[in-house]
Coordinates of C-alpha atoms and ligand atoms in Angstrom, one line a residue:
M25 CA 21.9 9.2 -39.1
V26 CA 19.7 8.7 -36.1
A27 CA 16.4 7.1 -36.8
R28 CA 13.2 8.9 -35.6
H29 CA 11.2 5.7 -35.5
D30 CA 11.8 2.3 -33.9
L31 CA 14.3 0.2 -35.8
T32 CA 12.6 -3.0 -34.6
T33 CA 10.0 -4.3 -37.0
D34 CA 8.7 -7.0 -34.6
P35 CA 5.0 -6.1 -34.0
E36 CA 5.0 -7.6 -30.6
I37 CA 8.0 -5.5 -29.4
Q38 CA 6.5 -2.4 -31.1
E39 CA 3.3 -3.0 -29.1
Q40 CA 5.2 -3.4 -25.9
L41 CA 7.2 -0.2 -26.6
L42 CA 3.8 1.6 -27.0
T43 CA 2.7 0.3 -23.6
V44 CA 5.9 1.4 -21.9
R45 CA 5.7 4.8 -23.4
R46 CA 2.1 5.2 -22.3
G47 CA 3.2 4.1 -18.8
T48 CA 6.1 6.5 -18.8
A49 CA 3.8 9.4 -19.8
F50 CA 1.4 8.3 -17.0
W51 CA 4.2 8.2 -14.4
H52 CA 5.5 11.6 -15.4
R53 CA 2.0 13.1 -15.3
K54 CA 1.6 11.9 -11.7
V55 CA 5.0 13.2 -10.7
H56 CA 4.3 16.6 -12.3
E57 CA 1.0 16.8 -10.4
L58 CA 3.0 16.9 -7.2
S59 CA 4.4 20.2 -5.8
D60 CA 8.0 20.3 -4.7
A61 CA 6.8 20.2 -1.0
E62 CA 4.7 17.2 -1.7
L63 CA 7.8 15.3 -2.8
D64 CA 8.7 14.9 0.9
G65 CA 5.5 12.9 1.5
P66 CA 5.2 9.2 2.0
T67 CA 4.6 6.5 -0.7
L68 CA 3.0 3.1 -0.5
L69 CA 6.5 1.6 -0.1
S70 CA 7.5 1.6 3.5
G71 CA 10.5 3.8 4.3
W72 CA 10.4 5.6 1.0
T73 CA 9.4 9.1 0.4
R74 CA 8.3 10.3 -3.0
R75 CA 11.8 11.6 -3.4
H76 CA 13.2 8.1 -2.9
L77 CA 10.7 6.6 -5.4
I78 CA 11.4 9.2 -8.1
A79 CA 15.1 8.8 -7.7
H80 CA 14.6 5.0 -8.0
V81 CA 12.5 5.3 -11.1
G82 CA 15.1 7.6 -12.7
Y83 CA 18.0 5.4 -11.8
N84 CA 16.1 2.4 -12.9
A85 CA 15.8 3.9 -16.4
R86 CA 19.6 4.5 -16.5
A87 CA 20.1 0.9 -15.3
I88 CA 17.9 -0.5 -18.0
A89 CA 19.6 1.7 -20.5
R90 CA 22.9 0.0 -19.5
L91 CA 21.4 -3.3 -20.6
V92 CA 20.4 -1.8 -23.9
L93 CA 23.9 -0.5 -24.3
W94 CA 25.2 -4.0 -23.5
A95 CA 23.2 -5.6 -26.3
N96 CA 24.3 -2.8 -28.7
T97 CA 28.0 -2.9 -27.9
G98 CA 28.6 -6.5 -26.8
V99 CA 30.3 -5.1 -23.7
E100 CA 28.8 -6.4 -20.5
T101 CA 27.4 -3.5 -18.5
P102 CA 25.3 -4.6 -15.5
M103 CA 22.3 -2.7 -14.3
Y104 CA 24.0 -1.9 -11.0
A105 CA 27.5 -2.5 -9.7
S106 CA 26.0 -4.1 -6.6
P107 CA 22.7 -3.9 -4.5
E108 CA 24.5 -1.6 -2.1
V109 CA 25.5 0.8 -4.8
R110 CA 21.9 0.8 -6.0
D111 CA 20.6 1.6 -2.6
Q112 CA 23.2 4.3 -1.9
E113 CA 22.4 5.9 -5.2
I114 CA 18.7 6.1 -4.3
E115 CA 19.4 7.5 -0.8
L116 CA 21.7 10.2 -2.2
G117 CA 19.3 10.9 -5.1
A118 CA 16.5 11.5 -2.7
T119 CA 18.4 14.5 -1.2
M120 CA 18.8 16.3 -4.5
P121 CA 17.0 19.6 -5.0
A122 CA 13.5 19.1 -6.5
R123 CA 14.5 20.5 -9.9
A124 CA 17.5 18.1 -10.2
L125 CA 15.4 15.2 -9.1
R126 CA 12.7 16.0 -11.7
H127 CA 15.4 16.5 -14.3
L128 CA 16.9 13.1 -13.6
D129 CA 13.5 11.4 -13.9
D130 CA 12.7 13.1 -17.2
H131 CA 16.1 12.9 -18.8
A132 CA 16.8 9.2 -17.9
A133 CA 13.4 8.2 -19.4
V134 CA 14.1 10.1 -22.6
S135 CA 17.6 8.6 -23.0
L136 CA 16.2 5.1 -22.4
N137 CA 13.6 5.6 -25.0
V138 CA 16.2 6.7 -27.6
E139 CA 18.3 3.7 -26.8
W140 CA 15.4 1.4 -27.4
R141 CA 14.3 3.3 -30.6
D142 CA 17.8 3.0 -32.1
T143 CA 18.3 -0.7 -31.3
P144 CA 18.5 -2.6 -34.6
A145 CA 15.9 -5.4 -35.1
D146 CA 18.4 -8.2 -34.8
L147 CA 19.7 -7.2 -31.4
W148 CA 16.5 -7.5 -29.4
S149 CA 17.1 -11.2 -28.8
T150 CA 20.5 -10.6 -27.3
I151 CA 20.8 -12.1 -23.8
V152 CA 21.4 -9.7 -21.0
R153 CA 21.4 -10.2 -17.2
T154 CA 19.0 -8.4 -14.8
A155 CA 19.9 -7.1 -11.4
Q156 CA 18.4 -10.3 -9.9
G157 CA 20.7 -12.4 -12.1
R158 CA 18.1 -13.5 -14.5
E159 CA 19.3 -14.1 -18.1
V160 CA 16.7 -12.5 -20.5
P161 CA 16.5 -11.4 -24.1
L162 CA 16.8 -7.6 -24.4
S163 CA 13.1 -7.4 -25.4
E164 CA 12.3 -8.3 -21.7
T165 CA 13.7 -4.9 -20.6
V166 CA 10.7 -3.3 -22.1
W167 CA 8.4 -5.3 -19.8
M168 CA 10.7 -4.7 -16.8
R169 CA 10.4 -1.0 -17.3
T170 CA 6.6 -1.2 -18.0
R171 CA 6.1 -2.9 -14.6
E172 CA 8.2 -0.2 -12.9
V173 CA 6.4 2.9 -14.3
W174 CA 2.9 1.7 -13.9
L175 CA 3.2 0.2 -10.4
H176 CA 5.3 3.0 -9.0
A177 CA 2.8 5.6 -10.4
V178 CA 0.3 3.9 -8.0
D179 CA 3.0 3.9 -5.2
L180 CA 3.3 7.7 -5.5
D181 CA 0.0 7.7 -3.7
N182 CA -1.4 10.8 -5.3
G183 CA -4.4 9.3 -7.1
A184 CA -3.2 6.6 -9.5
R185 CA -5.0 3.3 -9.1
F186 CA -4.6 -0.2 -10.3
S187 CA -7.7 0.3 -12.5
D188 CA -5.7 3.0 -14.4
I189 CA -3.2 0.3 -15.5
P190 CA -3.9 -1.4 -18.9
E191 CA -5.5 -4.8 -18.6
S192 CA -2.6 -6.4 -20.6
V193 CA -0.1 -5.1 -18.1
L194 CA -2.2 -6.3 -15.1
E195 CA -2.6 -9.7 -16.7
R196 CA 1.1 -10.2 -17.3
L197 CA 2.0 -8.8 -13.9
L198 CA -0.3 -11.3 -12.2
G199 CA 1.2 -14.1 -14.2
D200 CA 4.7 -13.0 -13.1
I201 CA 3.7 -12.9 -9.5
T202 CA 1.9 -16.2 -9.3
G203 CA 4.7 -17.8 -11.4
M204 CA 7.3 -16.5 -8.9
W205 CA 5.3 -18.0 -6.0
Q206 CA 5.1 -21.3 -7.8
K207 CA 8.8 -21.3 -8.6
R208 CA 9.7 -20.5 -4.9
G209 CA 7.0 -22.8 -3.5
T210 CA 5.6 -19.9 -1.4
D211 CA 2.0 -20.0 -2.5
P212 CA 0.2 -21.4 0.6
G213 CA -2.7 -22.8 -1.5
F214 CA -4.5 -19.9 -3.0
A215 CA -7.4 -20.4 -5.5
I216 CA -7.6 -17.1 -7.2
E217 CA -10.6 -16.2 -9.3
V218 CA -10.5 -13.1 -11.5
L219 CA -14.1 -12.0 -11.6
D220 CA -13.9 -9.8 -14.8
R221 CA -11.6 -12.3 -16.5
P222 CA -13.1 -15.8 -16.1
D223 CA -11.1 -16.9 -19.2
L224 CA -7.9 -16.8 -16.9
G225 CA -9.3 -19.8 -15.0
T226 CA -8.4 -20.4 -11.4
L227 CA -4.9 -19.3 -10.5
G228 CA -2.7 -20.4 -7.7
A229 CA -1.4 -23.5 -6.0
G230 CA -4.8 -24.3 -4.4
A231 CA -6.7 -24.4 -7.7
G232 CA -9.0 -27.5 -7.6
A233 CA -8.1 -28.3 -3.9
S234 CA -10.9 -28.4 -1.3
S235 CA -8.7 -26.8 1.3
A236 CA -7.8 -23.9 -0.9
T237 CA -7.8 -20.3 0.3
A238 CA -10.2 -18.4 -2.0
V239 CA -9.2 -15.0 -3.3
T240 CA -11.6 -13.3 -5.6
G241 CA -11.8 -9.8 -7.1
T242 CA -11.4 -7.9 -10.3
L243 CA -8.2 -8.1 -12.2
A244 CA -7.1 -4.7 -10.8
A245 CA -8.0 -5.7 -7.3
V246 CA -6.3 -9.1 -7.5
A247 CA -3.1 -7.6 -9.0
A248 CA -3.0 -4.9 -6.3
W249 CA -3.3 -7.6 -3.6
A250 CA -0.8 -10.0 -5.2
S251 CA 1.8 -7.3 -5.6
G252 CA 1.4 -6.4 -1.9
R253 CA -0.5 -3.2 -2.3
G254 CA -3.6 -3.8 -0.3
A255 CA -6.4 -6.3 -0.2
S256 CA -9.3 -3.9 0.5
A257 CA -10.6 -4.0 -3.1
L258 CA -10.9 -7.8 -3.1
A259 CA -14.4 -9.4 -3.1
T260 CA -13.2 -12.3 -0.9
G261 CA -9.8 -13.2 0.7
Q262 CA -9.2 -9.7 2.2
E263 CA -7.6 -11.3 5.3
T264 CA -5.1 -13.2 3.3
E265 CA -1.5 -12.1 3.2
P266 CA 0.2 -12.5 -0.2
P267 CA 3.8 -13.9 -0.2
R268 CA 6.6 -11.6 -1.3
W269 CA 7.3 -11.8 -5.0
L270 CA 10.3 -9.5 -5.6
Ligands
ZN324 ZN1 11.1 -0.4 -8.6

């Protein structure tokens, strides 16, 4: 018998599943607000139309579902056969009729949700490998998807803003990004102050240094800037260019 509720009893994972479901609903709402003709319009991601982005988000759900399958079966199933296959899939997906594209997006998300729901409690710590080659527990896939649906809803460029994204998601996102800069040594010496979250302290490699490049703004503004989606909402540091993080 198939369970109608999450099999995991871990409150933290349950909370994260709630957040990814909210994000998925938000993403779908923004997609559904677009007419078929508007799908041909540009996104915030250079070179990608909304068709590319919707195909990507749909195929991303399928790719993450392969990791859930991996944990459930013990048979290694990577997200994508190769980066080239991933890119070709998106290019081809973008040419589908609007109805088929929307169906892919909806159906892939529903399937992924069912896979998560039916994953037994003891399998959430199973180690799987992301497309970037990172070894992570299965529970991390919820966060990977959370990031995708919330950020790409903004990228659709039809009204979603960083301030629509839950604070817990923005906070973790900013931690991921500054952590990646630190790991790669690409932070040129930022001292980042999050004005509405002073408890986060000063972030960045320049924290405490007199030569630091100051960047200040709300959590939403700083997260938008750090993820490469514009600096205009920052209070200071608008001229600074954030390093790549993905
Ligand atoms: Zn993406």
